One Martini backbone bead per residue (centre of mass of N, CA, C, O) as a GRO file, in nm:
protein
  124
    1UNK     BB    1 -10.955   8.232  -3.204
    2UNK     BB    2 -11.086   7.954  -3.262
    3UNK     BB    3 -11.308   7.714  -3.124
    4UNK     BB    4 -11.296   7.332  -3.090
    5UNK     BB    5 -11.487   7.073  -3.113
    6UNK     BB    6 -11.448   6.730  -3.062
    7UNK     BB    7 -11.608   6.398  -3.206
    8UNK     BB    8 -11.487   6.082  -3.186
    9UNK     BB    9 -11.501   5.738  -3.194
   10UNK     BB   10 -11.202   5.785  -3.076
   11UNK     BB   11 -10.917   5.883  -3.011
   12UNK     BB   12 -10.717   5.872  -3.247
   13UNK     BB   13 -10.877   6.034  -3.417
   14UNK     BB   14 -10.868   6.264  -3.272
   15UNK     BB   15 -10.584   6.330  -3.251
   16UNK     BB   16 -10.548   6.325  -3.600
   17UNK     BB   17 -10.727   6.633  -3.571
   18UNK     BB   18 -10.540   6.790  -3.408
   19UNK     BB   19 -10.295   6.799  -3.583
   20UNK     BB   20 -10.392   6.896  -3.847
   21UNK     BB   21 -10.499   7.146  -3.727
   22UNK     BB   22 -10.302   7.264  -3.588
   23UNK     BB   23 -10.049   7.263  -3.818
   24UNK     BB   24 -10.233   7.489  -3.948
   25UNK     BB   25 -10.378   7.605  -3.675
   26UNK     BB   26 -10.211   7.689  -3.374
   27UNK     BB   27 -10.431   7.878  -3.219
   28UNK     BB   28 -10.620   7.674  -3.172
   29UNK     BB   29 -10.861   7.568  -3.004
   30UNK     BB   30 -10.911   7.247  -2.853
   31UNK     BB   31 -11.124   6.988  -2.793
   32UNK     BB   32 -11.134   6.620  -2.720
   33UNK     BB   33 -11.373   6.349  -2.793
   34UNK     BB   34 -11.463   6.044  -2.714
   35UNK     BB   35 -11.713   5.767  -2.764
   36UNK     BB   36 -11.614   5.474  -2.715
   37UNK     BB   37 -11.738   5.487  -2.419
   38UNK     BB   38 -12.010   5.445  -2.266
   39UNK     BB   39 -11.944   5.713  -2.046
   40UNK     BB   40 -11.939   5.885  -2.317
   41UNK     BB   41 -12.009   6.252  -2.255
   42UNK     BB   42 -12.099   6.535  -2.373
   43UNK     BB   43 -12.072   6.808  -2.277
   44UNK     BB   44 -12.232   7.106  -2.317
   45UNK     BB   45 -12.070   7.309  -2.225
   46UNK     BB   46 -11.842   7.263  -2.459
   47UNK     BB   47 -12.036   7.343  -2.661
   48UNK     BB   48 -12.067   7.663  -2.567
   49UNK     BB   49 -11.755   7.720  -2.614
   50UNK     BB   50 -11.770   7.670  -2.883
   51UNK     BB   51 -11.753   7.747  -3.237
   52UNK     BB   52 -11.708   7.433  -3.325
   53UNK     BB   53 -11.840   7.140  -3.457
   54UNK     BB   54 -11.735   6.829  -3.489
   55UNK     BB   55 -11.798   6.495  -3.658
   56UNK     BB   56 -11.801   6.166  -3.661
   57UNK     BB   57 -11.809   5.827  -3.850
   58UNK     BB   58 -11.813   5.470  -3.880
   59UNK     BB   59 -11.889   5.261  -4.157
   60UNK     BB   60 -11.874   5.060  -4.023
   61UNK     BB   61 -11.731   4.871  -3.795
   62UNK     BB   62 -11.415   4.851  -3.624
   63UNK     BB   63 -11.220   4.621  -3.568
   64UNK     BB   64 -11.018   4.533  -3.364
   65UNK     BB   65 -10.774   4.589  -3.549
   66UNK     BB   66 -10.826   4.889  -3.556
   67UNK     BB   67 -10.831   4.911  -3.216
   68UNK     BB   68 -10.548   4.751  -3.192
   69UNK     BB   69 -10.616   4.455  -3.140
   70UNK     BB   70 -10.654   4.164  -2.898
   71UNK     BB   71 -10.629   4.365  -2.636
   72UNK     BB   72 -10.964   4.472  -2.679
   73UNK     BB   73 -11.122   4.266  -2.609
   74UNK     BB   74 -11.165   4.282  -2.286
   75UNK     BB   75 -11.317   4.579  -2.380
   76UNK     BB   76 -11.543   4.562  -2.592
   77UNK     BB   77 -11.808   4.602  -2.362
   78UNK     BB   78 -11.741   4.905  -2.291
   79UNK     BB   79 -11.838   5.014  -2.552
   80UNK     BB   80 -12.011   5.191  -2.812
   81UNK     BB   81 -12.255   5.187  -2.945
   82UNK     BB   82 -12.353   5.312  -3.233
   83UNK     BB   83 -12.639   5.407  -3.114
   84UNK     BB   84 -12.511   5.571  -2.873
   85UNK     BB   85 -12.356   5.741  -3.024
   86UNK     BB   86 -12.554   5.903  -3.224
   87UNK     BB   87 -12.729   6.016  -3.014
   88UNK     BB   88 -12.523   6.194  -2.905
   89UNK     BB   89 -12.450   6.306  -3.197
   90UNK     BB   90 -12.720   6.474  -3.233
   91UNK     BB   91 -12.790   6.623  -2.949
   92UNK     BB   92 -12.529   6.797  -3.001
   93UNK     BB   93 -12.593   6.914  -3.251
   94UNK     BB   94 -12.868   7.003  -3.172
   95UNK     BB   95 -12.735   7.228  -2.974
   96UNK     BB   96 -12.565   7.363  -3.159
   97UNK     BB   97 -12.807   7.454  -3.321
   98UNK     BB   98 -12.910   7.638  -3.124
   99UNK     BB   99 -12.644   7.825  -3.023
  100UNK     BB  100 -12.539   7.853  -3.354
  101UNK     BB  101 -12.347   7.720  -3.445
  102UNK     BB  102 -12.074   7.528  -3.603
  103UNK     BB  103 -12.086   7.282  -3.817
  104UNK     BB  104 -11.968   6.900  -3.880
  105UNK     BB  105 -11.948   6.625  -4.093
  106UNK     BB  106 -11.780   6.332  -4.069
  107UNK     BB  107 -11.683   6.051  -4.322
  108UNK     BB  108 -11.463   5.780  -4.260
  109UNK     BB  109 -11.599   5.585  -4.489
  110UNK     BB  110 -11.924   5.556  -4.501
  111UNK     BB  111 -12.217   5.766  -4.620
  112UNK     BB  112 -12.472   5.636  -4.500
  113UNK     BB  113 -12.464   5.838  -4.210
  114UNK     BB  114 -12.519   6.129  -4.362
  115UNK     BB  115 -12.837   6.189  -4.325
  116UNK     BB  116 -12.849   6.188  -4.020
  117UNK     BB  117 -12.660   6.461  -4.023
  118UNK     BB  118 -12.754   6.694  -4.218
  119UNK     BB  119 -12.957   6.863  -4.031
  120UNK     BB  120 -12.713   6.940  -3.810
  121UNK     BB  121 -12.537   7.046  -4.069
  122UNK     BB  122 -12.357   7.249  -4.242
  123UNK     BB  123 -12.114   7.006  -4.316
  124UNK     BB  124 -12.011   6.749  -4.505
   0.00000   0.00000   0.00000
């Protein structure tokens, strides 16, 4: 069966294609990384690992309360920017897209900055 990265904004967002995916194909072999943090960074040996690339984008960016309610005012420094999410994850694509692989491009909200991961993907 084959391997998926999974790459999206939060973690919430992973688990909940992680499962959905599961649910569908069991023995799907999943990796899921969130994006959330300044300091989360796609390991690139795991793009080389997958045989498939997911990657979503929230546009415009989600309020606190969509990111949990009030207790994440605190950390919302940690978070990272809408521009470092971009870039890291159109390099992922791109290296993706060098090793052969199959991506895809999901938007979650609007459709907005679907132009810019379009030359990346598959499918959006």
């Amino acid at each position: 069966m084959a391997s998926v990265l999974i790459v999206m904004p939060d973690t919430t967002k992973c688990m909940g294609l992680t499962l959905a995916l599961k649910t569908r194909l069991p023995s799907l072999t999943i990796k899921c990384n969130s994006m959330a943090n300044i300091d989360a960074d796609v390991n690139l040996a795991a793009v080389e690992q997958a045989d498939i690339i997911i990657t979503a984008d929230i546009t415009p960016d989600q309020s606190l309360a969509e990111l949990g309610g009030m207790d994440d005012i605190k950390h919302r420094g940690d978070r990272s920017t809408k521009e470092q999410q971009i870039s890291q994850q159109l390099s992922m694509l791109a290296a993706a897209q060098d090793l052969g692989k199959k991506t895809l491009f999901i938007s979650l909200r609007t459709p907005y900055n679907s132009r810019l991961f379009a030359p990346y993907a598959d499918a959006i």
